Coordinates of C-alpha atoms in Angstrom, one line a residue:
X778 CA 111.2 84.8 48.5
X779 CA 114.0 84.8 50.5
X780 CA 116.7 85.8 47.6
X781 CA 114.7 88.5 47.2
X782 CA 114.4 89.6 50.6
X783 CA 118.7 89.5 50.5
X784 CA 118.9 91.3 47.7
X785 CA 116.2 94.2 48.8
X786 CA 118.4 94.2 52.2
X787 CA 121.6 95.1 50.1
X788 CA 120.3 97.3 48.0
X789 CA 119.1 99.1 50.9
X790 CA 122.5 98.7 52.8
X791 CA 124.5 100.0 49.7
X792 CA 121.9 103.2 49.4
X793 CA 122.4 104.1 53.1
X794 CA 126.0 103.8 52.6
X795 CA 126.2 105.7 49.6
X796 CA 124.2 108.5 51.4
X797 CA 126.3 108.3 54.3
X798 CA 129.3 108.8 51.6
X799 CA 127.9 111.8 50.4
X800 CA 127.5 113.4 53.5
X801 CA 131.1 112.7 54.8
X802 CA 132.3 114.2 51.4
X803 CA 129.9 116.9 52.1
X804 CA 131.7 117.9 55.2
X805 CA 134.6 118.8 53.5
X806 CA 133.3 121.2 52.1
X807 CA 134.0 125.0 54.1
X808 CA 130.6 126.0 55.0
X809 CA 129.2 122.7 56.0
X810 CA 132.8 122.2 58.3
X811 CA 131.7 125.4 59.5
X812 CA 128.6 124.5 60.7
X813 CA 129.5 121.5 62.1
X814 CA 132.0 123.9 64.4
X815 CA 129.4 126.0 64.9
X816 CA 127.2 123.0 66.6
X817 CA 130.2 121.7 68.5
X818 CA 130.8 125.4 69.9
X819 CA 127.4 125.5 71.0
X820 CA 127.5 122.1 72.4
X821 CA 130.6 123.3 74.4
X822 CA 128.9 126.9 75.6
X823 CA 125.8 124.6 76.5
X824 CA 127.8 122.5 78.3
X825 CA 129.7 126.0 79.9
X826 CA 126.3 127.0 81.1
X827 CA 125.5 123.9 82.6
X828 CA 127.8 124.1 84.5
X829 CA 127.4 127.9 85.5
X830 CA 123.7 128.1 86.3
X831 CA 123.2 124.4 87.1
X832 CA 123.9 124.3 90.9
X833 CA 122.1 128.1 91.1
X834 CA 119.2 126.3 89.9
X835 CA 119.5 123.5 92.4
X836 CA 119.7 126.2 95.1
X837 CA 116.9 128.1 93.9
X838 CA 114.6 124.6 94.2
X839 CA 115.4 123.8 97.6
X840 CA 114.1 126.8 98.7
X841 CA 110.7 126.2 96.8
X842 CA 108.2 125.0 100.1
X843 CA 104.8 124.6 100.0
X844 CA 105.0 124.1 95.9
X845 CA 103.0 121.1 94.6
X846 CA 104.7 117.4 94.1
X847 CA 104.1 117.3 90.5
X848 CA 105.6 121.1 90.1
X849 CA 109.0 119.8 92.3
X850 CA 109.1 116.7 89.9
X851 CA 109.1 118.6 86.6
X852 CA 111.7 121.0 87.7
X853 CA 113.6 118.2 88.5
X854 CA 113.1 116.4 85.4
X855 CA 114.0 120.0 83.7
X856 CA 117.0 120.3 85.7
X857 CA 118.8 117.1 84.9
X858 CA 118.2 118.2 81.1
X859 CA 119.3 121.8 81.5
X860 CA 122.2 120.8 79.2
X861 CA 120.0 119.7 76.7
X862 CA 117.6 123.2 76.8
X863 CA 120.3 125.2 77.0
X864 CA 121.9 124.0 73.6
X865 CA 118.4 124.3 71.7
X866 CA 118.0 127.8 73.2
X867 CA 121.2 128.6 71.8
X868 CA 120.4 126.4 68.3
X869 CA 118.0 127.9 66.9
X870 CA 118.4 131.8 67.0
X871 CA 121.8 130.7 65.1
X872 CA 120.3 129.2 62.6
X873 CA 117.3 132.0 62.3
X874 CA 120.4 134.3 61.7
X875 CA 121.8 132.6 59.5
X876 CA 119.2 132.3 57.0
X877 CA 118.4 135.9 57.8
X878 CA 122.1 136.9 56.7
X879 CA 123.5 134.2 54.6
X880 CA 122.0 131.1 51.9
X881 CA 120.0 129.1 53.1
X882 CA 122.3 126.0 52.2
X883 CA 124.9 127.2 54.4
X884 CA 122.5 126.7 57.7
X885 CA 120.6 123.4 56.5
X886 CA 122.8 121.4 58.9
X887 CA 122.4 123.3 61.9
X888 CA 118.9 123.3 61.0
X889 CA 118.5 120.2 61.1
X890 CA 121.0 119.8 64.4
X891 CA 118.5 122.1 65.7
X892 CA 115.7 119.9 64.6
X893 CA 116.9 116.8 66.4
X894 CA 117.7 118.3 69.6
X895 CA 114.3 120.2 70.0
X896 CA 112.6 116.7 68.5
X897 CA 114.6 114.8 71.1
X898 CA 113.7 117.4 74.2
X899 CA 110.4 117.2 73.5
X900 CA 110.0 113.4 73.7
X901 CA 111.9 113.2 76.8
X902 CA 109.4 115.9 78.0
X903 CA 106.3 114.1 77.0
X904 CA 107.4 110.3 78.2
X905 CA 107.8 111.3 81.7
X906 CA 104.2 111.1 81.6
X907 CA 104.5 107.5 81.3
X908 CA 104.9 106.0 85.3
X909 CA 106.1 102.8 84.3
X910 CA 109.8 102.7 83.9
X911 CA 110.3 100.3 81.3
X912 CA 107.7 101.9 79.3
X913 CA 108.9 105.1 79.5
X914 CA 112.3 103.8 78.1
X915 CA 111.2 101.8 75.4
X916 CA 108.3 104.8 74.3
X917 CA 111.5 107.3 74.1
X918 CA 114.2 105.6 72.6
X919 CA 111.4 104.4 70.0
X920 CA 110.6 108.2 69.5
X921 CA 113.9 108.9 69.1
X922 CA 115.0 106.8 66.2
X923 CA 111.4 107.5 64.2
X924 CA 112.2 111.9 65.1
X925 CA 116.1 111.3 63.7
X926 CA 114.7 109.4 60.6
X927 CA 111.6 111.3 59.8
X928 CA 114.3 114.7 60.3
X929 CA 117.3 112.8 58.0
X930 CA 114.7 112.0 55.4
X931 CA 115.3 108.0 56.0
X932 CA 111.8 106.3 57.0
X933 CA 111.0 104.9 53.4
X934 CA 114.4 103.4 53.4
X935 CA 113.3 102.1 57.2
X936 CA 110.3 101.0 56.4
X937 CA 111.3 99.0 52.8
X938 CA 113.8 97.9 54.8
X939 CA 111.5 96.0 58.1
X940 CA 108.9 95.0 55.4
X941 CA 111.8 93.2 53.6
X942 CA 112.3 91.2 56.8
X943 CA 109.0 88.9 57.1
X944 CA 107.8 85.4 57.3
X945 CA 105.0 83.6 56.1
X946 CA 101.9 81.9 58.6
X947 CA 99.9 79.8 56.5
X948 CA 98.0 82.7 54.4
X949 CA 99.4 85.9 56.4
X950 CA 102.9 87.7 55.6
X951 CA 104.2 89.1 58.8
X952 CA 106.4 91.5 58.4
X953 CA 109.2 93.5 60.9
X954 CA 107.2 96.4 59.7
X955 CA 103.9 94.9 60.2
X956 CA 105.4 93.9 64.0
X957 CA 106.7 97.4 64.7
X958 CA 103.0 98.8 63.4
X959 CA 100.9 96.4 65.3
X960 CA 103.2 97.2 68.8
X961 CA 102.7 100.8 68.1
X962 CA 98.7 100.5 67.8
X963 CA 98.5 98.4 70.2
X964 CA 100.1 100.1 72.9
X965 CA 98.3 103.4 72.2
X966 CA 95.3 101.1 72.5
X967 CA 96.5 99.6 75.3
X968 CA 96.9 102.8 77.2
X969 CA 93.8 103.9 76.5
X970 CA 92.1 101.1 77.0
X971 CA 93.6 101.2 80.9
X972 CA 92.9 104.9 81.0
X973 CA 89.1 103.6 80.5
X974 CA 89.1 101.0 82.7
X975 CA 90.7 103.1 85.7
X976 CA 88.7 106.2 85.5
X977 CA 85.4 103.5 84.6
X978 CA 86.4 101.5 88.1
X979 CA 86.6 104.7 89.9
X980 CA 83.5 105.2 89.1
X981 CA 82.1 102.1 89.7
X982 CA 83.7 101.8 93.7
X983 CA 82.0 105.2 94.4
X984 CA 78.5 103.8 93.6
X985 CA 77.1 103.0 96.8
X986 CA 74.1 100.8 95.7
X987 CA 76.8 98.1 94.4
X988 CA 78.0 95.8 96.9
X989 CA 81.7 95.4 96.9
X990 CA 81.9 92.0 94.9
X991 CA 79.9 93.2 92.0
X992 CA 82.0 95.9 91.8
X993 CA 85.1 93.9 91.6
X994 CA 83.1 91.9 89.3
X995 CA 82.5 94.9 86.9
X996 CA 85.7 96.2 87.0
X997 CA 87.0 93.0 85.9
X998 CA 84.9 92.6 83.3
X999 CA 85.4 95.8 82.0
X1000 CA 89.2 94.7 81.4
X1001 CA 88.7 92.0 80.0
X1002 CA 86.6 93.7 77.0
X1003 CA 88.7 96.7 76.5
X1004 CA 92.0 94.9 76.6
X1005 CA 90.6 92.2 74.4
X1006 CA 89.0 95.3 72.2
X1007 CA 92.1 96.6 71.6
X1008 CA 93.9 93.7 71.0
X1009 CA 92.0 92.2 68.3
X1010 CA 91.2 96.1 67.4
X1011 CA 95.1 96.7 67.1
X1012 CA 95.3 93.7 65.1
X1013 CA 92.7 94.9 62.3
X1014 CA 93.8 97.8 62.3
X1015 CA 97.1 97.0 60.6
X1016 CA 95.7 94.9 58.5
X1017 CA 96.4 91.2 60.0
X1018 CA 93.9 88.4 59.1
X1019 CA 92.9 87.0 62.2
X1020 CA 91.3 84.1 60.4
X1021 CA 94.6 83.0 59.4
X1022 CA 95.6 82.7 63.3
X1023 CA 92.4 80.8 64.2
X1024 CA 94.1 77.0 63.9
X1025 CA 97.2 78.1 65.7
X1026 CA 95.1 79.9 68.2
X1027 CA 92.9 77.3 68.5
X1028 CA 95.8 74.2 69.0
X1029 CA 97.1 76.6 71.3
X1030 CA 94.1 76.9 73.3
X1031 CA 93.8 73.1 73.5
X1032 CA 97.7 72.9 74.8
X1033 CA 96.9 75.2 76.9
X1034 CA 93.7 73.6 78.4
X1035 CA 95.6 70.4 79.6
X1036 CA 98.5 72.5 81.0
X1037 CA 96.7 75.2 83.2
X1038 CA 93.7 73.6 84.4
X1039 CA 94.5 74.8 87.9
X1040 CA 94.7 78.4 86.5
X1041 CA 91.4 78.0 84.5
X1042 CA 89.9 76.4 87.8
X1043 CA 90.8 79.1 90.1
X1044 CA 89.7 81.7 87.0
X1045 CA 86.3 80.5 87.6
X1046 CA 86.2 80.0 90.9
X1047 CA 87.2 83.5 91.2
X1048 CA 84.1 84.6 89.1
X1049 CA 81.5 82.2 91.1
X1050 CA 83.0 83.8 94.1
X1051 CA 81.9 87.5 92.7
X1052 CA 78.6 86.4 91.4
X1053 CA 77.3 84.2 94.5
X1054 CA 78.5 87.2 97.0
X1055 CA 79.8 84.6 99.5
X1056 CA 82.8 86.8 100.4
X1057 CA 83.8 90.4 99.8
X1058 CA 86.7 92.6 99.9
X1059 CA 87.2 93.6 104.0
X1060 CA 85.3 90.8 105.1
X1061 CA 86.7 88.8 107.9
X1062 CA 87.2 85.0 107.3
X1063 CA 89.1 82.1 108.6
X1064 CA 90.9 79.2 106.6
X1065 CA 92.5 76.6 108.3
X1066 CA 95.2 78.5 110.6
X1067 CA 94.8 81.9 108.4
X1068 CA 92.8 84.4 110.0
X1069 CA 92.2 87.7 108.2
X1070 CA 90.6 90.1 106.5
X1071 CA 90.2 90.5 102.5
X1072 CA 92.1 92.7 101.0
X1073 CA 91.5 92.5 97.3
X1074 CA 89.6 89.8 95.0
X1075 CA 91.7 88.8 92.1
X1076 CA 91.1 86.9 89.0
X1077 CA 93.4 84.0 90.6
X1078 CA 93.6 83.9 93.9
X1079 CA 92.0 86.2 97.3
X1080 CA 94.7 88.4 99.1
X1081 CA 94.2 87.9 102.8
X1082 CA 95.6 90.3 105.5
X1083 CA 96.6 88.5 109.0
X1084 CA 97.2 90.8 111.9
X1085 CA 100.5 90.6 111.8
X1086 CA 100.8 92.0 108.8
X1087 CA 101.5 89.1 106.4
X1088 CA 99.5 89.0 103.4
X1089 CA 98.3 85.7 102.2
X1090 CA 97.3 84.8 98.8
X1091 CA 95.0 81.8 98.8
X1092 CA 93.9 80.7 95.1
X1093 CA 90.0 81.3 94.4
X1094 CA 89.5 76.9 94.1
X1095 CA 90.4 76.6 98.0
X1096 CA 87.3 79.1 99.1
X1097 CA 85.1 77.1 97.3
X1098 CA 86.2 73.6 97.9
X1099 CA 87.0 74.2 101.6
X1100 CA 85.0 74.9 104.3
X1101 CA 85.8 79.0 105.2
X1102 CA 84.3 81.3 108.3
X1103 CA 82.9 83.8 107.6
X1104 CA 82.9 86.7 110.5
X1105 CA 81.0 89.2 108.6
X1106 CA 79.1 87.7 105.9
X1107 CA 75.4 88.7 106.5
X1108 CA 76.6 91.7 109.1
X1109 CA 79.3 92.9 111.1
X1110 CA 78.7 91.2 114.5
X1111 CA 81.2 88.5 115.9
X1112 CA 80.3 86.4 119.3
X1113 CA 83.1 84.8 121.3
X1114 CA 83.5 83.0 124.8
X1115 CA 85.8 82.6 127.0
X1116 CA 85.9 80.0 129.6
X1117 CA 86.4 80.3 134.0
X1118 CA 86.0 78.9 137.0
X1119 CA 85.3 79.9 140.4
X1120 CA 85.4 78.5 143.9
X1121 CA 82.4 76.5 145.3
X1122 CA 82.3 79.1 148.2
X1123 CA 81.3 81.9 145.7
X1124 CA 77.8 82.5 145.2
X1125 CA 77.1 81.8 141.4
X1126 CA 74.3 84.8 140.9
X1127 CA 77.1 87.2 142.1
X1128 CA 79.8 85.6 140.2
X1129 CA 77.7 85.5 137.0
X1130 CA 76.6 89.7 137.4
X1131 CA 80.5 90.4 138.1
X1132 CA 81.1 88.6 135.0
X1133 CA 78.5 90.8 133.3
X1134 CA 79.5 93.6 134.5
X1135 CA 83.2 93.4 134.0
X1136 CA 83.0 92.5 130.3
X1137 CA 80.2 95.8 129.8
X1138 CA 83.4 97.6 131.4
X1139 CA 86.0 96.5 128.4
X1140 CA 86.1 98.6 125.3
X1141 CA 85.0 97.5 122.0
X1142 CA 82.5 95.1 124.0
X1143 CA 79.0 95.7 122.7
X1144 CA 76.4 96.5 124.9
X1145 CA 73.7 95.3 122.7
X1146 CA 73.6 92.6 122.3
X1147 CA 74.6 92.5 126.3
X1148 CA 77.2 89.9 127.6
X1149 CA 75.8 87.2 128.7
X1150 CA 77.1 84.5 131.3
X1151 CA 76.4 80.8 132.1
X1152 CA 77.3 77.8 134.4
X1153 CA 77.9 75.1 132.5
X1154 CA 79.3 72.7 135.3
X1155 CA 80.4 71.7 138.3
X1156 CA 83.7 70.2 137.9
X1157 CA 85.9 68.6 140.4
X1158 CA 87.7 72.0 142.1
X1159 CA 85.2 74.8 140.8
X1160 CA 81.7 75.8 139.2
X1161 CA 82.8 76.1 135.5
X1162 CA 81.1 79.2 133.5
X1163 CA 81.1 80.5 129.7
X1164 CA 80.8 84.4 129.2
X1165 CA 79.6 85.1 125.8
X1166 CA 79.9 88.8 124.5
X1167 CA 79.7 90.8 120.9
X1168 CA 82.3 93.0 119.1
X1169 CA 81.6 94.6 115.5
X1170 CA 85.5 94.9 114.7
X1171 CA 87.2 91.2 114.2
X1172 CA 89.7 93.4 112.1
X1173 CA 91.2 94.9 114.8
X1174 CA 91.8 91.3 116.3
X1175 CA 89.7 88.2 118.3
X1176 CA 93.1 87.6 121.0
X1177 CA 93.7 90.9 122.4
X1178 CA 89.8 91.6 123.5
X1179 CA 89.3 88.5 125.0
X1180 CA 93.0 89.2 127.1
X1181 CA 91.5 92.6 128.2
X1182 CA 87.9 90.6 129.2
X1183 CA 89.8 87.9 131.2
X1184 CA 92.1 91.0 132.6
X1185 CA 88.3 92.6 133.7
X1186 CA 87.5 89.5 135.1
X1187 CA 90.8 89.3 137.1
X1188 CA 89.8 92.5 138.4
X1189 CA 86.2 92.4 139.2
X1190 CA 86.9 88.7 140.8
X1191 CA 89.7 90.5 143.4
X1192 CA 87.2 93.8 144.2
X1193 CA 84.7 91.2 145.0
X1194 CA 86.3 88.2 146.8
X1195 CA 85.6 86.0 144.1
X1196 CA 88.7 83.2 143.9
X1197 CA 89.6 81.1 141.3
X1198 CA 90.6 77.8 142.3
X1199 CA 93.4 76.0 141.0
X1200 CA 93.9 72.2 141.8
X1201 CA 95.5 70.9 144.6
X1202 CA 96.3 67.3 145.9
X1203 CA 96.8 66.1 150.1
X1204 CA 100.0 63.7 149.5
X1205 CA 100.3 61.5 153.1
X1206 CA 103.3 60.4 154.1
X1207 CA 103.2 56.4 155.4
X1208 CA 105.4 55.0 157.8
X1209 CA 106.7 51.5 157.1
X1210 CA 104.5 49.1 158.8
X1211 CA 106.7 45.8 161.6
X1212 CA 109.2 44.1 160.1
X1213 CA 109.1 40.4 160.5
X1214 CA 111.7 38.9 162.2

């Protein structure tokens, strides 16, 4: 099998050279040198008018305002290729005279100069449309070679060629060619399948009668099955026996389960935490020393926004094997309490409605449920107190609304002649008692 895949190879090799023979002899000939001259004047008057009518193009955008993004971007993208438009503009009325005025033999290379240009222009056109860069790369220059060999009559050479180069799995030939086709369908699948899933979850997030965690849970799904429907899709489609994969696929799996059972653990985790609803994305929670609010629910871990603007991802297994708070689980409404003192010379019923009162006065206090304040002792150099009171937003922080209460506080307790007592010690100075003589 493999002599014959050598041999196929060189036969191929010494066609291609042969053919590329023939053509070099071929351009020796007058009217094919001519029309390679032709092309390269072109080229150079393409070039010329580049240069020319570039920067009075450039001009001309800047002084586009108000136009669209996407307009600004594709005059830009048309811009840097100017060069490129230019020569096919020029390209192909040559060659339409040509056969107008002359045989058509003495045009069929410009024609098919003409052809690979406008193939090429148009695939560098069309990719744009593909955001991710390396995709976009690999999408063109793949477009590129297939235009130039479907134009040079070469893809059955191509395609002997990458079926030639192929290995045997137990049962199943895989082939270069067989590769090539199954990367193809599967990324048209691919895209498609995320096109699905995006426009699908947009969907999904503007139903109101889901709560947030079931539609992270149905979005996630809904990958899953079209990404793993066009896998196994792309796979058929090109005619690969998946039952020949099934005992690699399977020893794989088993590999696979000994070496990632964190990542299967947290998988899971993740889709207990969806289905039991204990926490959803912009819900407030506290673990250990992290105190935020969800940002996103992933597959893996939770992504956790702290006031400060770190983000923390914390894997799905610690929420449910740790003890988390919860702010806003069953409804938006946080208590807190901050702690104070006051002098023993203060009445208490004044000092506990100037409490009230001062922390009804602070912004982002509720005033239902009302603020509330108790004595909770007497301690050794004040009556000791708790003020309890409500906010709705713990996104917008817990440290800097109970500062602006305690400021309140500070405030009322001065207007009213309220102290706050600090403690203080009497030190007495002894004098040394007789000596003894």
């Amino acid at each position: 099998m493999e002599g014959d895949a050598v041999t196929l190879t060189q036969d191929i090799a010494l066609g291609l050279w042969a053919q590329a023979e023939l053509f070099l002899r071929g351009l020796l000939r007058p009217w094919n040198a001519y029309q390679v001259g032709i092309a390269v004047a072109l080229f150079a008057a393409a070039h010329l008018a580049n240069r020319l009518l570039g920067p009075v193009c450039h001009d001309w955008m800047r002084r586009r305002e108000g136009w669209p993004k996407w307009r600004m971007r594709l005059l830009v993208m048309l811009h840097r290729r100017l060069r490129l438009i230019f020569f096919v503009m020029l390209m192909w009325p040559t060659v339409w005279i040509l056969r107008a005025t002359t045989w058509p033999s003495r045009s069929y290379m410009l024609s098919i100069f003409a052809e690979l240009a406008l193939a090429w222009l148009t695939i560098t056109i069309l990719t744009r449309l593909i955001a991710n860069g390396f995709l976009r790369a690999l999408v063109r220059y793949a477009g590129w070679t297939w235009a130039t060999l479907i134009i040079l009559n070469l893809t059955d050479e191509a395609q002997t060629l990458l079926d030639g180069l192929a290995f045997e799995l137990g049962e199943t030939r895989l082939s270069v060619w067989l590769l090539v086709q199954a990367v193809i369908v599967i990324g048209v699948l691919f895209a498609l399948a995320r096109f699905i899933s995006t426009a699908s979850a947009a969907q999904v997030r503007k139903n109101q009668d889901i709560s947030p965690s079931m539609q992270v849970l149905v979005v996630k799904f809904l990958q899953v099955l079209l990404y793993g429907a066009a896998f196994f899709i792309g796979l058929r489609t090109v005619g690969v026996d998946l039952t020949g994969l099934a005992v690699l696929s399977g020893a794989i799996g088993v590999g696979l389960g000994f070496g990632l059972q964190k990542v299967v653990s947290n998988l899971v985790s993740g889709v207990i935490i969806l289905l039991d609803k204990s926490i959803k994305p912009g819900d407030v929670i506290s673990l250990g020393e992290t105190f935020g609010w969800i940002n996103s629910l992933g597959a893996r871990y939770v992504s956790i926004t702290t006031r400060d603007g770190r983000e923390y991802l914390i894997p799905n297994e610690d929420l449910i094997t740790g003890q988390v708070v919860n702010w806003s689980h069953s409804n938006d409404f946080v208590r807190l309490d901050i702690y104070f003192g006051t002098a023993y010379g203060d009445d208490p019923h004044k000092v506990r409605k100037v409490a009230r009162e001062a922390a009804s006065g602070v912004t982002r206090v509720l005033a239902s449920p009302e603020p509330v304040c108790h004595i909770t002792g007497f301690g050794d150099s004040s009556v000791d107190y708790i003020l309890r009171f409500w906010i709705r937003d713990p996104t917008q922080g817990l440290t800097n609304i109970r500062g602006n209460v305690y400021l309140a506080l500070w405030d009322a307790f001065q207007e009213h002649g309220i102290s706050i007592p600090f403690p203080q010690r009497e030190v007495r100075m002894l004098e040394d008692g007789p000596r003894g003589g």
